[in-house]
PDB file of C-alpha atoms in Angstrom:
ATOM      1  CA  MET A   1    -162.261  22.866 -20.445  1.00 68.00           C
ATOM      2  CA  ARG A   2    -162.605  21.606 -23.827  1.00 77.00           C
ATOM      3  CA  ASP A   3    -165.865  24.031 -24.829  1.00 90.00           C
ATOM      4  CA  LYS A   4    -166.462  24.184 -28.227  1.00 96.00           C
ATOM      5  CA  ARG A   5    -168.868  26.875 -28.296  1.00 96.00           C
ATOM      6  CA  LEU A   6    -166.936  29.846 -30.486  1.00 94.00           C
ATOM      7  CA  ASP A   7    -165.460  27.290 -32.119  1.00 96.00           C
ATOM      8  CA  TRP A   8    -169.015  26.713 -33.665  1.00 98.00           C
ATOM      9  CA  LEU A   9    -170.350  30.001 -34.097  1.00 97.00           C
ATOM     10  CA  ILE A  10    -167.270  31.103 -36.165  1.00 96.00           C
ATOM     11  CA  GLU A  11    -168.737  28.234 -38.371  1.00 98.00           C
ATOM     12  CA  LEU A  12    -172.072  30.427 -38.018  1.00 97.00           C
ATOM     13  CA  ASN A  13    -170.728  33.621 -38.850  1.00 97.00           C
ATOM     14  CA  SER A  14    -170.726  35.300 -36.037  1.00 97.00           C
ATOM     15  CA  LEU A  15    -168.313  38.187 -35.385  1.00 96.00           C
ATOM     16  CA  GLU A  16    -166.500  39.160 -32.326  1.00 96.00           C
ATOM     17  CA  ILE A  17    -168.445  42.207 -30.740  1.00 96.00           C
ATOM     18  CA  GLN A  18    -165.953  44.687 -31.546  1.00 95.00           C
ATOM     19  CA  GLN A  19    -166.445  43.908 -35.037  1.00 96.00           C
ATOM     20  CA  SER A  20    -170.002  44.609 -35.029  1.00 96.00           C
ATOM     21  CA  HIS A  21    -171.792  47.796 -36.140  1.00 96.00           C
ATOM     22  CA  PRO A  22    -173.470  49.796 -33.336  1.00 96.00           C
ATOM     23  CA  ASP A  23    -177.204  49.231 -35.083  1.00 97.00           C
ATOM     24  CA  ASP A  24    -176.359  45.576 -35.375  1.00 97.00           C
ATOM     25  CA  MET A  25    -179.208  43.502 -33.922  1.00 96.00           C
ATOM     26  CA  GLY A  26    -177.070  40.021 -32.088  1.00 96.00           C
ATOM     27  CA  PHE A  27    -176.836  38.037 -29.145  1.00 97.00           C
ATOM     28  CA  LEU A  28    -173.481  37.602 -27.628  1.00 98.00           C
ATOM     29  CA  PHE A  29    -172.171  34.376 -26.027  1.00 97.00           C
ATOM     30  CA  GLY A  30    -169.497  34.252 -24.067  1.00 95.00           C
ATOM     31  CA  TYR A  31    -167.948  33.647 -20.593  1.00 93.00           C
ATOM     32  CA  GLU A  32    -169.601  35.385 -17.019  1.00 92.00           C
ATOM     33  CA  SER A  33    -167.187  37.950 -16.246  1.00 92.00           C
ATOM     34  CA  GLY A  34    -169.632  39.949 -14.258  1.00 92.00           C
ATOM     35  CA  VAL A  35    -172.551  42.106 -14.941  1.00 94.00           C
ATOM     36  CA  GLU A  36    -169.709  45.393 -15.290  1.00 96.00           C
ATOM     37  CA  VAL A  37    -167.753  43.516 -18.007  1.00 96.00           C
ATOM     38  CA  LEU A  38    -171.313  42.908 -20.143  1.00 97.00           C
ATOM     39  CA  ALA A  39    -172.069  46.179 -19.519  1.00 97.00           C
ATOM     40  CA  ARG A  40    -169.234  47.713 -21.292  1.00 97.00           C
ATOM     41  CA  GLN A  41    -169.376  44.845 -23.734  1.00 96.00           C
ATOM     42  CA  VAL A  42    -172.759  46.244 -25.050  1.00 97.00           C
ATOM     43  CA  ALA A  43    -172.894  50.368 -23.572  1.00 97.00           C
ATOM     44  CA  ASP A  44    -172.482  51.193 -27.251  1.00 97.00           C
ATOM     45  CA  ARG A  45    -174.934  48.172 -28.828  1.00 97.00           C
ATOM     46  CA  PRO A  46    -177.823  48.743 -27.632  1.00 97.00           C
ATOM     47  CA  HIS A  47    -180.043  46.505 -30.052  1.00 97.00           C
ATOM     48  CA  ILE A  48    -177.666  43.349 -28.336  1.00 97.00           C
ATOM     49  CA  HIS A  49    -178.008  40.801 -25.731  1.00 97.00           C
ATOM     50  CA  ASP A  50    -178.184  39.545 -23.009  1.00 95.00           C
ATOM     51  CA  ARG A  51    -178.351  42.991 -21.264  1.00 96.00           C
ATOM     52  CA  PRO A  52    -177.076  43.496 -18.205  1.00 97.00           C
ATOM     53  CA  GLU A  53    -180.717  44.349 -16.567  1.00 96.00           C
ATOM     54  CA  GLU A  54    -181.402  41.289 -17.930  1.00 96.00           C
ATOM     55  CA  ARG A  55    -178.612  38.963 -17.145  1.00 96.00           C
ATOM     56  CA  ARG A  56    -178.254  40.116 -13.788  1.00 95.00           C
ATOM     57  CA  ASP A  57    -180.907  37.541 -11.690  1.00 96.00           C
ATOM     58  CA  LEU A  58    -179.489  34.802 -13.975  1.00 97.00           C
ATOM     59  CA  ILE A  59    -175.884  34.813 -12.364  1.00 95.00           C
ATOM     60  CA  GLY A  60    -176.205  33.442  -9.186  1.00 95.00           C
ATOM     61  CA  LEU A  61    -178.491  29.999  -8.196  1.00 96.00           C
ATOM     62  CA  ASP A  62    -178.788  32.093  -4.476  1.00 96.00           C
ATOM     63  CA  ASP A  63    -181.277  34.534  -7.047  1.00 97.00           C
ATOM     64  CA  VAL A  64    -182.251  32.384  -9.544  1.00 98.00           C
ATOM     65  CA  LEU A  65    -184.261  30.586  -6.808  1.00 97.00           C
ATOM     66  CA  GLY A  66    -185.101  33.782  -4.791  1.00 96.00           C
ATOM     67  CA  LYS A  67    -186.870  35.251  -7.837  1.00 97.00           C
ATOM     68  CA  LEU A  68    -188.968  31.755  -8.501  1.00 98.00           C
ATOM     69  CA  ASP A  69    -190.713  32.242  -4.554  1.00 97.00           C
ATOM     70  CA  ASP A  70    -191.284  36.043  -5.410  1.00 97.00           C
ATOM     71  CA  HIS A  71    -193.193  34.300  -7.845  1.00 97.00           C
ATOM     72  CA  GLY A  72    -194.716  31.630  -6.870  1.00 97.00           C
ATOM     73  CA  ILE A  73    -192.872  29.312  -9.203  1.00 97.00           C
ATOM     74  CA  HIS A  74    -192.928  25.898  -7.587  1.00 95.00           C
ATOM     75  CA  VAL A  75    -191.520  23.013  -9.933  1.00 97.00           C
ATOM     76  CA  PRO A  76    -190.568  19.806  -8.410  1.00 98.00           C
ATOM     77  CA  MET A  77    -186.663  20.298  -7.224  1.00 97.00           C
ATOM     78  CA  PRO A  78    -184.590  19.244  -3.877  1.00 97.00           C
ATOM     79  CA  THR A  79    -184.992  21.442  -1.050  1.00 97.00           C
ATOM     80  CA  THR A  80    -182.111  24.195  -0.583  1.00 97.00           C
ATOM     81  CA  TRP A  81    -180.953  26.375   2.017  1.00 97.00           C
ATOM     82  CA  VAL A  82    -178.875  29.788   1.351  1.00 96.00           C
ATOM     83  CA  ILE A  83    -175.936  29.509   3.858  1.00 96.00           C
ATOM     84  CA  VAL A  84    -174.906  33.296   4.170  1.00 95.00           C
ATOM     85  CA  LEU A  85    -171.569  33.886   5.774  1.00 93.00           C
ATOM     86  CA  ASP A  86    -171.976  33.683   9.817  1.00 90.00           C
ATOM     87  CA  ASP A  87    -174.970  32.899   9.406  1.00 91.00           C
ATOM     88  CA  GLU A  88    -176.309  29.215  11.823  1.00 91.00           C
ATOM     89  CA  ILE A  89    -176.947  26.680   9.855  1.00 93.00           C
ATOM     90  CA  PRO A  90    -180.276  26.293  10.004  1.00 95.00           C
ATOM     91  CA  ASN A  91    -182.394  24.251  12.395  1.00 94.00           C
ATOM     92  CA  ASP A  92    -184.440  22.282   9.711  1.00 96.00           C
ATOM     93  CA  LEU A  93    -181.269  21.478   7.272  1.00 97.00           C
ATOM     94  CA  THR A  94    -181.651  17.586   6.572  1.00 97.00           C
ATOM     95  CA  PHE A  95    -178.595  15.209   5.772  1.00 97.00           C
ATOM     96  CA  PRO A  96    -177.316  13.790   3.788  1.00 96.00           C
ATOM     97  CA  VAL A  97    -176.948  16.850   1.012  1.00 96.00           C
ATOM     98  CA  PHE A  98    -174.846  18.222  -1.970  1.00 94.00           C
ATOM     99  CA  VAL A  99    -172.714  21.696  -1.124  1.00 93.00           C
ATOM    100  CA  ARG A 100    -171.951  24.221  -3.188  1.00 93.00           C
ATOM    101  CA  THR A 101    -171.668  28.228  -4.126  1.00 93.00           C
ATOM    102  CA  PRO A 102    -174.309  29.847  -5.825  1.00 95.00           C
ATOM    103  CA  LYS A 103    -171.928  30.121  -9.482  1.00 89.00           C
ATOM    104  CA  SER A 104    -170.235  27.386  -8.892  1.00 84.00           C
ATOM    105  CA  SER A 105    -170.072  23.469  -8.136  1.00 77.00           C
ATOM    106  CA  TRP A 106    -167.461  21.383  -9.006  1.00 68.00           C
ATOM    107  CA  LYS A 107    -170.001  18.540  -9.398  1.00 59.00           C
ATOM    108  CA  ARG A 108    -167.457  15.393  -9.043  1.00 58.00           C
ATOM    109  CA  GLY A 109    -170.176  13.285  -9.047  1.00 57.00           C
ATOM    110  CA  GLY A 110    -170.983   9.614  -7.603  1.00 59.00           C
ATOM    111  CA  GLN A 111    -170.374   9.655  -3.188  1.00 66.00           C
ATOM    112  CA  GLN A 112    -167.246  12.279  -3.294  1.00 64.00           C
ATOM    113  CA  SER A 113    -170.252  15.192  -2.925  1.00 76.00           C
ATOM    114  CA  LYS A 114    -172.011  13.509  -0.482  1.00 90.00           C
ATOM    115  CA  VAL A 115    -171.523  15.675   2.705  1.00 94.00           C
ATOM    116  CA  THR A 116    -173.341  13.081   5.625  1.00 95.00           C
ATOM    117  CA  ASN A 117    -172.811  15.733   8.624  1.00 96.00           C
ATOM    118  CA  LEU A 118    -172.131  19.333  10.431  1.00 96.00           C
ATOM    119  CA  LYS A 119    -168.152  18.532  10.071  1.00 95.00           C
ATOM    120  CA  GLU A 120    -168.456  18.152   6.286  1.00 93.00           C
ATOM    121  CA  LEU A 121    -169.915  21.023   6.030  1.00 94.00           C
ATOM    122  CA  ASN A 122    -167.731  22.961   7.183  1.00 93.00           C
ATOM    123  CA  ASP A 123    -165.135  21.793   5.588  1.00 91.00           C
ATOM    124  CA  GLU A 124    -166.614  21.619   2.556  1.00 90.00           C
ATOM    125  CA  ALA A 125    -167.743  25.421   3.050  1.00 92.00           C
ATOM    126  CA  GLN A 126    -164.317  26.474   4.173  1.00 92.00           C
ATOM    127  CA  LEU A 127    -162.872  24.551   1.033  1.00 90.00           C
ATOM    128  CA  LEU A 128    -165.427  26.653  -1.139  1.00 91.00           C
ATOM    129  CA  ARG A 129    -164.973  29.618   0.133  1.00 93.00           C
ATOM    130  CA  ARG A 130    -161.246  30.096   0.380  1.00 91.00           C
ATOM    131  CA  SER A 131    -161.362  28.670  -4.316  1.00 89.00           C
ATOM    132  CA  PHE A 132    -163.986  31.171  -5.350  1.00 90.00           C
ATOM    133  CA  GLY A 133    -164.332  33.960  -2.555  1.00 92.00           C
ATOM    134  CA  TRP A 134    -164.173  34.258   2.012  1.00 93.00           C
ATOM    135  CA  ASP A 135    -167.529  35.766   1.786  1.00 94.00           C
ATOM    136  CA  MET A 136    -169.266  33.385  -0.329  1.00 94.00           C
ATOM    137  CA  PRO A 137    -172.889  32.264  -0.030  1.00 96.00           C
ATOM    138  CA  ILE A 138    -172.345  28.275   0.742  1.00 95.00           C
ATOM    139  CA  ILE A 139    -175.575  26.835  -0.913  1.00 95.00           C
ATOM    140  CA  ALA A 140    -176.884  22.638   0.788  1.00 96.00           C
ATOM    141  CA  ARG A 141    -178.953  21.117  -1.794  1.00 96.00           C
ATOM    142  CA  GLN A 142    -180.964  17.820  -0.286  1.00 97.00           C
ATOM    143  CA  TRP A 143    -178.536  15.030  -1.373  1.00 96.00           C
ATOM    144  CA  LEU A 144    -180.826  13.542  -4.838  1.00 95.00           C
ATOM    145  CA  ASP A 145    -179.808   9.971  -5.800  1.00 95.00           C
ATOM    146  CA  ILE A 146    -180.222  10.177  -9.121  1.00 95.00           C
ATOM    147  CA  ALA A 147    -180.158   7.585 -12.025  1.00 97.00           C
ATOM    148  CA  VAL A 148    -176.903   6.514 -13.258  1.00 96.00           C
ATOM    149  CA  ALA A 149    -176.059   7.534 -16.902  1.00 97.00           C
ATOM    150  CA  GLY A 150    -173.113   5.828 -16.968  1.00 97.00           C
ATOM    151  CA  GLN A 151    -169.266   5.953 -15.496  1.00 94.00           C
ATOM    152  CA  TRP A 152    -166.149   8.156 -15.523  1.00 89.00           C
ATOM    153  CA  MET A 153    -163.196   9.595 -13.788  1.00 85.00           C
ATOM    154  CA  TYR A 154    -165.315  10.916 -10.859  1.00 80.00           C
ATOM    155  CA  GLY A 155    -168.041   7.919 -10.491  1.00 86.00           C
ATOM    156  CA  ASP A 156    -171.385   8.009 -11.983  1.00 91.00           C
ATOM    157  CA  VAL A 157    -172.337  10.706 -14.317  1.00 93.00           C
ATOM    158  CA  PRO A 158    -176.152  11.600 -13.908  1.00 94.00           C
ATOM    159  CA  GLN A 159    -179.276  11.634 -16.073  1.00 97.00           C
ATOM    160  CA  GLU A 160    -178.406  14.921 -16.571  1.00 97.00           C
ATOM    161  CA  ILE A 161    -181.076  17.495 -19.337  1.00 98.00           C
ATOM    162  CA  ARG A 162    -180.240  21.082 -20.190  1.00 98.00           C
ATOM    163  CA  THR A 163    -183.129  22.583 -21.598  1.00 98.00           C
ATOM    164  CA  TRP A 164    -182.743  25.701 -23.655  1.00 98.00           C
ATOM    165  CA  VAL A 165    -185.154  28.386 -23.252  1.00 98.00           C
ATOM    166  CA  MET A 166    -185.291  31.199 -26.079  1.00 98.00           C
ATOM    167  CA  ASP A 167    -188.246  33.654 -25.173  1.00 96.00           C
ATOM    168  CA  GLY A 168    -190.164  31.606 -23.113  1.00 94.00           C
ATOM    169  CA  GLU A 169    -190.299  28.740 -24.878  1.00 93.00           C
ATOM    170  CA  LEU A 170    -188.328  25.845 -24.378  1.00 95.00           C
ATOM    171  CA  VAL A 171    -186.755  25.037 -27.550  1.00 98.00           C
ATOM    172  CA  ALA A 172    -184.402  22.171 -27.131  1.00 98.00           C
ATOM    173  CA  TRP A 173    -182.878  19.664 -25.272  1.00 98.00           C
ATOM    174  CA  SER A 174    -179.562  17.681 -24.675  1.00 98.00           C
ATOM    175  CA  PHE A 175    -177.979  15.156 -22.109  1.00 98.00           C
ATOM    176  CA  HIS A 176    -175.789  17.291 -20.379  1.00 96.00           C
ATOM    177  CA  TYR A 177    -172.877  14.818 -19.930  1.00 95.00           C
ATOM    178  CA  LEU A 178    -172.313  14.505 -23.769  1.00 96.00           C
ATOM    179  CA  ASP A 179    -168.623  15.243 -23.615  1.00 93.00           C
ATOM    180  CA  ALA A 180    -167.831  11.872 -20.723  1.00 93.00           C
ATOM    181  CA  VAL A 181    -170.546   9.435 -22.060  1.00 97.00           C
ATOM    182  CA  ALA A 182    -171.261   8.975 -25.301  1.00 96.00           C
ATOM    183  CA  GLU A 183    -174.318   6.811 -25.023  1.00 97.00           C
ATOM    184  CA  PRO A 184    -175.911   7.487 -21.716  1.00 98.00           C
ATOM    185  CA  ASN A 185    -178.373   4.743 -20.149  1.00 98.00           C
ATOM    186  CA  GLY A 186    -181.557   5.970 -19.914  1.00 98.00           C
ATOM    187  CA  PHE A 187    -181.446   7.772 -23.130  1.00 98.00           C
ATOM    188  CA  PRO A 188    -183.849   9.324 -25.874  1.00 97.00           C
ATOM    189  CA  PRO A 189    -186.713  10.747 -22.857  1.00 97.00           C
ATOM    190  CA  THR A 190    -189.925   9.566 -23.639  1.00 97.00           C
ATOM    191  CA  THR A 191    -192.276  11.706 -25.114  1.00 96.00           C
ATOM    192  CA  ARG A 192    -193.783  12.242 -21.395  1.00 97.00           C
ATOM    193  CA  ASP A 193    -190.610  13.188 -19.912  1.00 98.00           C
ATOM    194  CA  LEU A 194    -189.929  15.754 -22.440  1.00 97.00           C
ATOM    195  CA  ARG A 195    -193.451  16.947 -22.266  1.00 97.00           C
ATOM    196  CA  GLN A 196    -192.841  17.457 -18.270  1.00 97.00           C
ATOM    197  CA  LEU A 197    -189.429  18.895 -18.963  1.00 97.00           C
ATOM    198  CA  LYS A 198    -191.156  21.429 -21.447  1.00 96.00           C
ATOM    199  CA  ALA A 199    -193.642  22.944 -19.147  1.00 96.00           C
ATOM    200  CA  MET A 200    -191.000  23.404 -16.232  1.00 98.00           C
ATOM    201  CA  ALA A 201    -188.757  25.194 -17.925  1.00 97.00           C
ATOM    202  CA  ALA A 202    -191.030  27.738 -19.697  1.00 95.00           C
ATOM    203  CA  SER A 203    -192.333  28.076 -15.837  1.00 97.00           C
ATOM    204  CA  ILE A 204    -188.891  28.960 -14.568  1.00 97.00           C
ATOM    205  CA  ALA A 205    -187.849  30.720 -17.534  1.00 96.00           C
ATOM    206  CA  GLY A 206    -191.609  33.156 -16.289  1.00 96.00           C
ATOM    207  CA  PRO A 207    -189.950  35.037 -14.703  1.00 97.00           C
ATOM    208  CA  PHE A 208    -186.567  36.156 -15.691  1.00 98.00           C
ATOM    209  CA  ARG A 209    -185.968  39.189 -19.317  1.00 96.00           C
ATOM    210  CA  SER A 210    -182.987  37.107 -20.831  1.00 97.00           C
ATOM    211  CA  ARG A 211    -183.544  36.076 -24.271  1.00 97.00           C
ATOM    212  CA  LEU A 212    -182.314  32.231 -23.501  1.00 98.00           C
ATOM    213  CA  ILE A 213    -181.878  30.375 -20.257  1.00 98.00           C
ATOM    214  CA  ALA A 214    -180.372  27.110 -20.036  1.00 98.00           C
ATOM    215  CA  ALA A 215    -182.518  24.985 -17.198  1.00 98.00           C
ATOM    216  CA  ASP A 216    -181.178  21.862 -16.341  1.00 98.00           C
ATOM    217  CA  PHE A 217    -183.381  18.450 -14.373  1.00 98.00           C
ATOM    218  CA  VAL A 218    -182.395  15.957 -12.729  1.00 98.00           C
ATOM    219  CA  ARG A 219    -183.599  12.805 -12.818  1.00 98.00           C
ATOM    220  CA  ASP A 220    -183.931  10.418  -9.679  1.00 97.00           C
ATOM    221  CA  VAL A 221    -184.060   6.933  -9.552  1.00 97.00           C
ATOM    222  CA  ARG A 222    -187.778   6.574  -9.572  1.00 97.00           C
ATOM    223  CA  GLY A 223    -188.045   8.296 -12.616  1.00 97.00           C
ATOM    224  CA  LYS A 224    -189.109  11.684 -11.513  1.00 97.00           C
ATOM    225  CA  TRP A 225    -187.269  14.951 -12.866  1.00 98.00           C
ATOM    226  CA  CYS A 226    -186.041  17.696 -10.735  1.00 98.00           C
ATOM    227  CA  PHE A 227    -184.964  21.130 -11.125  1.00 98.00           C
ATOM    228  CA  ILE A 228    -181.425  21.937 -10.510  1.00 96.00           C
ATOM    229  CA  GLU A 229    -180.191  24.889 -11.777  1.00 96.00           C
ATOM    230  CA  ALA A 230    -180.654  27.433 -14.232  1.00 97.00           C
ATOM    231  CA  GLY A 231    -178.509  30.340 -15.983  1.00 97.00           C
ATOM    232  CA  PRO A 232    -177.625  32.463 -18.705  1.00 97.00           C
ATOM    233  CA  GLY A 233    -177.783  30.813 -22.317  1.00 98.00           C
ATOM    234  CA  ALA A 234    -175.133  33.033 -23.276  1.00 97.00           C
ATOM    235  CA  VAL A 235    -172.244  31.132 -20.504  1.00 96.00           C
ATOM    236  CA  ALA A 236    -173.905  28.061 -20.889  1.00 96.00           C
ATOM    237  CA  GLY A 237    -171.608  24.913 -21.822  1.00 94.00           C
ATOM    238  CA  THR A 238    -172.713  22.213 -23.596  1.00 96.00           C
ATOM    239  CA  ALA A 239    -170.953  19.010 -25.948  1.00 96.00           C
ATOM    240  CA  HIS A 240    -174.185  19.024 -28.357  1.00 97.00           C
ATOM    241  CA  GLU A 241    -172.634  20.462 -31.659  1.00 98.00           C
ATOM    242  CA  ALA A 242    -176.354  20.213 -33.539  1.00 98.00           C
ATOM    243  CA  VAL A 243    -178.546  21.741 -30.660  1.00 98.00           C
ATOM    244  CA  PHE A 244    -175.871  24.735 -29.546  1.00 98.00           C
ATOM    245  CA  LYS A 245    -175.918  25.065 -33.336  1.00 98.00           C
ATOM    246  CA  TYR A 246    -179.889  24.906 -34.238  1.00 98.00           C
ATOM    247  CA  VAL A 247    -180.658  27.295 -30.757  1.00 98.00           C
ATOM    248  CA  ALA A 248    -177.776  29.713 -32.248  1.00 98.00           C
ATOM    249  CA  ARG A 249    -179.500  30.362 -35.187  1.00 98.00           C
ATOM    250  CA  ARG A 250    -182.790  30.606 -33.807  1.00 97.00           C
ATOM    251  CA  LEU A 251    -182.439  33.338 -32.012  1.00 96.00           C
ATOM    252  CA  ILE A 252    -180.807  35.114 -35.627  1.00 94.00           C
ATOM    253  CA  GLY A 253    -184.871  34.237 -36.340  1.00 95.00           C
ATOM    254  CA  GLU A 254    -183.692  30.801 -38.500  1.00 96.00           C
ATOM    255  CA  MET A 255    -185.684  27.915 -38.645  1.00 95.00           C
ATOM    256  CA  PRO A 256    -182.991  25.587 -39.287  1.00 97.00           C
ATOM    257  CA  GLU A 257    -183.677  22.004 -39.034  1.00 96.00           C
ATOM    258  CA  ALA A 258    -184.554  20.409 -36.064  1.00 96.00           C
ATOM    259  CA  PRO A 259    -181.221  18.061 -34.355  1.00 96.00           C
ATOM    260  CA  GLU A 260    -182.628  14.517 -33.195  1.00 94.00           C
ATOM    261  CA  SER A 261    -180.620  12.097 -31.476  1.00 97.00           C
ATOM    262  CA  ILE A 262    -181.355   9.866 -28.836  1.00 97.00           C
ATOM    263  CA  VAL A 263    -178.982  12.869 -26.738  1.00 98.00           C
ATOM    264  CA  GLY A 264    -180.203  15.594 -27.719  1.00 98.00           C
ATOM    265  CA  GLY A 265    -182.727  17.909 -30.581  1.00 98.00           C
ATOM    266  CA  ALA A 266    -185.722  20.197 -30.470  1.00 96.00           C
ATOM    267  CA  PHE A 267    -189.013  21.393 -29.816  1.00 91.00           C
TER     268      PHE A 267
END
């Protein structure tokens, strides 16, 4: 998947968790293998984050949305419906929608991802469940006309920003599809854009306990930023090396020089 995060961590003198001392303090980067695996990895290392209890509510988008709703967190976001296996399609669901599971989406981009009627929704749900699990909840998100950053093999690349929230504070941002478009349209974001993203990201991170959260936002064709997803920063991918290394160093208490470019920077 061309993920270079582990290479970058090695360059920062990080250790495999098995090589760390049980009393070491640190932060564990890796891949999402479930809270049971994470619990085994950190069981005898009480000062390593994330802990299972810190990450649990961030793994699935349905849980994230539920947590935000429980805490009365309201930021601009598309209407989203969670459809559990054997549930009826919600009466208020309106087409077109974008369809995904709580943990994954193919994000093919462009009009390929638009579901315009009930048959297409059922077909897409069956395909997702065959791929990710027969009892997987399906998330249908109100279709957004997203501003285009550029083109790639699947069509339009969205103007999407991944924000990096550490200990409840937004510390960095990066264009999310840097591996597909090196010079995206609409970048850099304005000072006003960044101010809005900072407020929204901090609000979204509020109910969660993880030290590092990745929250994603897209800009629509009217210039409005909308929240679409959040998850554990420990497993969040990125193609922006300088931003990732900056975040990783901040996590261990360093204050490195802030990266600044049209596709990513620090707060």
